[in-house]
mmCIF file of C-alpha atoms in Angstrom:
data_model
loop_
_atom_site.group_PDB
_atom_site.id
_atom_site.type_symbol
_atom_site.label_atom_id
_atom_site.label_comp_id
_atom_site.label_asym_id
_atom_site.label_seq_id
_atom_site.Cartn_x
_atom_site.Cartn_y
_atom_site.Cartn_z
ATOM 1 C CA UNK K 1 127.748 73.518 85.923
ATOM 2 C CA UNK K 2 125.537 72.524 88.711
ATOM 3 C CA UNK K 3 124.939 68.524 89.066
ATOM 4 C CA UNK K 4 121.520 67.017 88.987
ATOM 5 C CA UNK K 5 119.354 65.973 92.297
ATOM 6 C CA UNK K 6 119.684 62.230 90.503
ATOM 7 C CA UNK K 7 124.262 62.971 90.524
ATOM 8 C CA UNK K 8 124.335 64.383 93.828
ATOM 9 C CA UNK K 9 121.902 61.828 95.434
ATOM 10 C CA UNK K 10 123.690 59.023 94.283
ATOM 11 C CA UNK K 11 127.329 60.908 95.452
ATOM 12 C CA UNK K 12 125.786 61.195 98.774
ATOM 13 C CA UNK K 13 124.439 58.213 98.984
ATOM 14 C CA UNK K 14 127.689 56.554 98.481
ATOM 15 C CA UNK K 15 129.899 58.823 100.259
ATOM 16 C CA UNK K 16 127.592 57.148 103.321
ATOM 17 C CA UNK K 17 128.122 54.137 102.196
ATOM 18 C CA UNK K 18 124.894 52.753 102.152
ATOM 19 C CA UNK K 19 122.762 50.626 99.190
ATOM 20 C CA UNK K 20 120.062 50.993 97.431
ATOM 21 C CA UNK K 21 118.283 48.298 99.032
ATOM 22 C CA UNK K 22 119.491 50.295 102.526
ATOM 23 C CA UNK K 23 118.253 53.583 101.650
ATOM 24 C CA UNK K 24 114.941 52.243 100.160
ATOM 25 C CA UNK K 25 114.338 50.280 103.532
ATOM 26 C CA UNK K 26 115.527 53.564 106.114
ATOM 27 C CA UNK K 27 113.605 56.562 103.801
ATOM 28 C CA UNK K 28 110.197 54.137 103.002
ATOM 29 C CA UNK K 29 110.855 55.208 99.001
ATOM 30 C CA UNK K 30 110.956 52.319 96.380
ATOM 31 C CA UNK K 31 114.297 50.797 95.091
ATOM 32 C CA UNK K 32 112.677 51.754 91.473
ATOM 33 C CA UNK K 33 111.887 55.350 92.465
ATOM 34 C CA UNK K 34 115.364 55.788 94.076
ATOM 35 C CA UNK K 35 117.700 54.253 90.706
ATOM 36 C CA UNK K 36 115.309 56.435 88.669
ATOM 37 C CA UNK K 37 115.964 59.512 90.538
ATOM 38 C CA UNK K 38 119.746 58.596 90.643
ATOM 39 C CA UNK K 39 119.262 58.202 86.807
ATOM 40 C CA UNK K 40 117.789 61.714 86.468
ATOM 41 C CA UNK K 41 114.575 59.724 84.600
ATOM 42 C CA UNK K 42 112.497 60.806 87.157
ATOM 43 C CA UNK K 43 111.899 64.214 88.919
ATOM 44 C CA UNK K 44 112.061 64.602 92.192
ATOM 45 C CA UNK K 45 108.423 65.908 95.333
ATOM 46 C CA UNK K 46 109.509 67.690 98.476
ATOM 47 C CA UNK K 47 108.270 64.873 100.741
ATOM 48 C CA UNK K 48 110.477 62.235 98.795
ATOM 49 C CA UNK K 49 113.947 64.614 98.715
ATOM 50 C CA UNK K 50 113.233 65.464 102.274
ATOM 51 C CA UNK K 51 112.977 61.486 103.034
ATOM 52 C CA UNK K 52 116.088 60.789 101.624
ATOM 53 C CA UNK K 53 117.983 63.251 103.055
ATOM 54 C CA UNK K 54 116.388 62.417 106.626
ATOM 55 C CA UNK K 55 117.498 59.023 105.959
ATOM 56 C CA UNK K 56 120.870 59.777 104.712
ATOM 57 C CA UNK K 57 121.004 62.285 107.584
ATOM 58 C CA UNK K 58 121.794 65.273 105.611
ATOM 59 C CA UNK K 59 120.364 68.687 104.302
ATOM 60 C CA UNK K 60 117.788 69.111 102.204
ATOM 61 C CA UNK K 61 120.274 71.675 100.507
ATOM 62 C CA UNK K 62 122.682 68.776 99.874
ATOM 63 C CA UNK K 63 120.310 67.810 96.920
ATOM 64 C CA UNK K 64 119.100 71.237 95.542
ATOM 65 C CA UNK K 65 121.409 73.779 93.402
ATOM 66 C CA UNK K 66 120.447 77.437 94.976
ATOM 67 C CA UNK K 67 122.588 80.856 94.727
ATOM 68 C CA UNK K 68 119.238 83.251 95.102
ATOM 69 C CA UNK K 69 119.129 83.617 90.740
ATOM 70 C CA UNK K 70 116.590 83.481 88.558
ATOM 71 C CA UNK K 71 118.409 79.641 87.297
ATOM 72 C CA UNK K 72 117.642 78.301 90.563
ATOM 73 C CA UNK K 73 116.021 74.874 91.330
ATOM 74 C CA UNK K 74 112.629 74.987 92.702
ATOM 75 C CA UNK K 75 110.923 71.217 94.061
ATOM 76 C CA UNK K 76 107.656 71.291 94.997
ATOM 77 C CA UNK K 77 105.455 69.236 97.438
ATOM 78 C CA UNK K 78 101.742 68.810 97.652
ATOM 79 C CA UNK K 79 101.296 72.980 98.640
ATOM 80 C CA UNK K 80 104.100 74.343 98.657
ATOM 81 C CA UNK K 81 107.230 74.654 95.911
ATOM 82 C CA UNK K 82 110.578 76.143 97.151
ATOM 83 C CA UNK K 83 113.152 77.551 95.796
ATOM 84 C CA UNK K 84 116.448 76.927 97.412
ATOM 85 C CA UNK K 85 118.888 79.563 97.898
ATOM 86 C CA UNK K 86 121.663 79.030 99.954
ATOM 87 C CA UNK K 87 123.296 78.121 103.673
ATOM 88 C CA UNK K 88 125.024 79.525 106.522
ATOM 89 C CA UNK K 89 127.481 77.090 109.288
ATOM 90 C CA UNK K 90 125.876 78.654 112.641
ATOM 91 C CA UNK K 91 128.242 77.158 115.645
ATOM 92 C CA UNK K 92 128.502 73.953 115.422
ATOM 93 C CA UNK K 93 124.949 73.530 113.179
ATOM 94 C CA UNK K 94 123.651 75.030 110.031
ATOM 95 C CA UNK K 95 120.699 77.048 108.521
ATOM 96 C CA UNK K 96 119.592 76.726 104.989
ATOM 97 C CA UNK K 97 117.076 79.163 103.392
ATOM 98 C CA UNK K 98 114.659 79.205 101.020
ATOM 99 C CA UNK K 99 112.091 81.058 99.245
ATOM 100 C CA UNK K 100 108.580 79.386 99.283
ATOM 101 C CA UNK K 101 104.966 79.583 97.931
ATOM 102 C CA UNK K 102 102.455 78.262 99.135
ATOM 103 C CA UNK K 103 99.098 76.969 97.889
ATOM 104 C CA UNK K 104 95.796 76.741 99.041
ATOM 105 C CA UNK K 105 95.449 72.927 99.811
ATOM 106 C CA UNK K 106 97.412 71.603 102.868
ATOM 107 C CA UNK K 107 100.715 70.312 102.977
ATOM 108 C CA UNK K 108 101.548 67.477 105.455
ATOM 109 C CA UNK K 109 105.386 66.756 105.927
ATOM 110 C CA UNK K 110 106.981 64.652 107.913
ATOM 111 C CA UNK K 111 109.271 64.337 110.604
ATOM 112 C CA UNK K 112 112.503 65.342 109.915
ATOM 113 C CA UNK K 113 115.520 64.090 111.991
ATOM 114 C CA UNK K 114 116.037 65.027 115.399
ATOM 115 C CA UNK K 115 116.724 68.544 116.896
ATOM 116 C CA UNK K 116 115.841 69.787 113.053
ATOM 117 C CA UNK K 117 113.822 72.773 113.490
ATOM 118 C CA UNK K 118 112.124 75.056 111.079
ATOM 119 C CA UNK K 119 111.331 79.100 110.991
ATOM 120 C CA UNK K 120 108.824 80.527 108.841
ATOM 121 C CA UNK K 121 108.378 84.130 107.905
ATOM 122 C CA UNK K 122 105.558 85.251 106.107
ATOM 123 C CA UNK K 123 106.174 87.404 103.136
ATOM 124 C CA UNK K 124 103.199 88.132 102.005
ATOM 125 C CA UNK K 125 99.479 86.572 102.739
ATOM 126 C CA UNK K 126 98.204 84.587 105.805
ATOM 127 C CA UNK K 127 99.472 80.957 106.376
ATOM 128 C CA UNK K 128 98.310 78.299 108.832
ATOM 129 C CA UNK K 129 102.056 76.218 109.673
ATOM 130 C CA UNK K 130 103.172 74.672 112.874
ATOM 131 C CA UNK K 131 102.837 71.317 114.410
ATOM 132 C CA UNK K 132 100.062 69.014 113.762
ATOM 133 C CA UNK K 133 97.721 70.088 116.830
ATOM 134 C CA UNK K 134 99.283 72.994 117.292
ATOM 135 C CA UNK K 135 99.229 75.047 114.294
ATOM 136 C CA UNK K 136 99.596 78.387 114.212
ATOM 137 C CA UNK K 137 97.830 81.682 111.862
ATOM 138 C CA UNK K 138 100.441 83.642 110.948
ATOM 139 C CA UNK K 139 100.376 87.136 108.579
ATOM 140 C CA UNK K 140 102.263 89.400 107.211
ATOM 141 C CA UNK K 141 105.745 89.800 108.868
ATOM 142 C CA UNK K 142 105.050 87.279 111.416
ATOM 143 C CA UNK K 143 107.191 84.574 112.115
ATOM 144 C CA UNK K 144 107.072 80.892 114.043
ATOM 145 C CA UNK K 145 110.326 78.509 114.651
ATOM 146 C CA UNK K 146 108.592 75.043 115.640
ATOM 147 C CA UNK K 147 110.061 71.449 115.653
ATOM 148 C CA UNK K 148 110.266 70.000 112.400
ATOM 149 C CA UNK K 149 111.348 66.635 114.041
ATOM 150 C CA UNK K 150 107.474 65.999 114.383
ATOM 151 C CA UNK K 151 104.985 65.786 111.302
ATOM 152 C CA UNK K 152 104.593 69.465 110.708
ATOM 153 C CA UNK K 153 102.134 71.102 108.331
ATOM 154 C CA UNK K 154 102.139 74.095 105.500
ATOM 155 C CA UNK K 155 98.434 75.344 104.487
ATOM 156 C CA UNK K 156 98.190 79.091 102.581
ATOM 157 C CA UNK K 157 94.466 80.253 104.253
ATOM 158 C CA UNK K 158 93.814 82.846 100.713
ATOM 159 C CA UNK K 159 94.595 81.711 97.049
ATOM 160 C CA UNK K 160 98.457 81.686 97.945
ATOM 161 C CA UNK K 161 101.439 83.058 100.797
ATOM 162 C CA UNK K 162 104.754 83.792 99.993
ATOM 163 C CA UNK K 163 106.872 82.715 102.878
ATOM 164 C CA UNK K 164 110.981 82.657 103.707
ATOM 165 C CA UNK K 165 112.041 79.184 105.401
ATOM 166 C CA UNK K 166 115.307 78.504 107.261
ATOM 167 C CA UNK K 167 115.978 75.074 108.233
ATOM 168 C CA UNK K 168 117.959 74.609 111.247
ATOM 169 C CA UNK K 169 119.921 71.491 111.328
ATOM 170 C CA UNK K 170 121.715 70.560 114.298
ATOM 171 C CA UNK K 171 125.516 69.543 114.144
ATOM 172 C CA UNK K 172 125.302 65.675 113.835
ATOM 173 C CA UNK K 173 122.750 66.162 110.735
ATOM 174 C CA UNK K 174 125.930 68.506 109.377
ATOM 175 C CA UNK K 175 127.930 65.951 107.516
ATOM 176 C CA UNK K 176 126.772 66.993 103.914
ATOM 177 C CA UNK K 177 130.412 66.430 102.347
ATOM 178 C CA UNK K 178 130.944 68.092 98.960
ATOM 179 C CA UNK K 179 128.472 71.340 99.270
ATOM 180 C CA UNK K 180 129.448 74.389 100.117
ATOM 181 C CA UNK K 181 129.281 76.482 102.929
ATOM 182 C CA UNK K 182 128.433 80.342 103.546
ATOM 183 C CA UNK K 183 129.234 82.046 106.798
#
């Protein structure tokens, strides 16, 4: 049985020897919100989970379950709903992959940890993605890799779009004890 996001968050925070107060200060997420997440009294938004994992120097997938099956856990933001499918160890780094749906509203994402990059490949529809101020329009079958350690955004240019998102983590952010890596 998979653990909840809350129990994974608490374990990750404890593994890093970070107090609730420290995590709140580092992530900009309130202590009460973190406590409610850890105790499964509140659902998590994508931007909140990214803020917490960035502060803990861990990949987003350290908090999510996913194996490419129908019961996989989805996580939503303002415009993006993503399902974590898995990860690969690549050299000294880590690549996580997600299937995501983008809505026509814009989702602004804060900077992730230093060195993180993202690759978006459009499966269906048209999207506007990339670093804030340097976004690119992509159509079906097109891809873009860009720095994820700067503010960036996602937006479907039609009603909705389907994408595959790869999160490329350098070696210093891959120490997510307790999660399986796929070669």
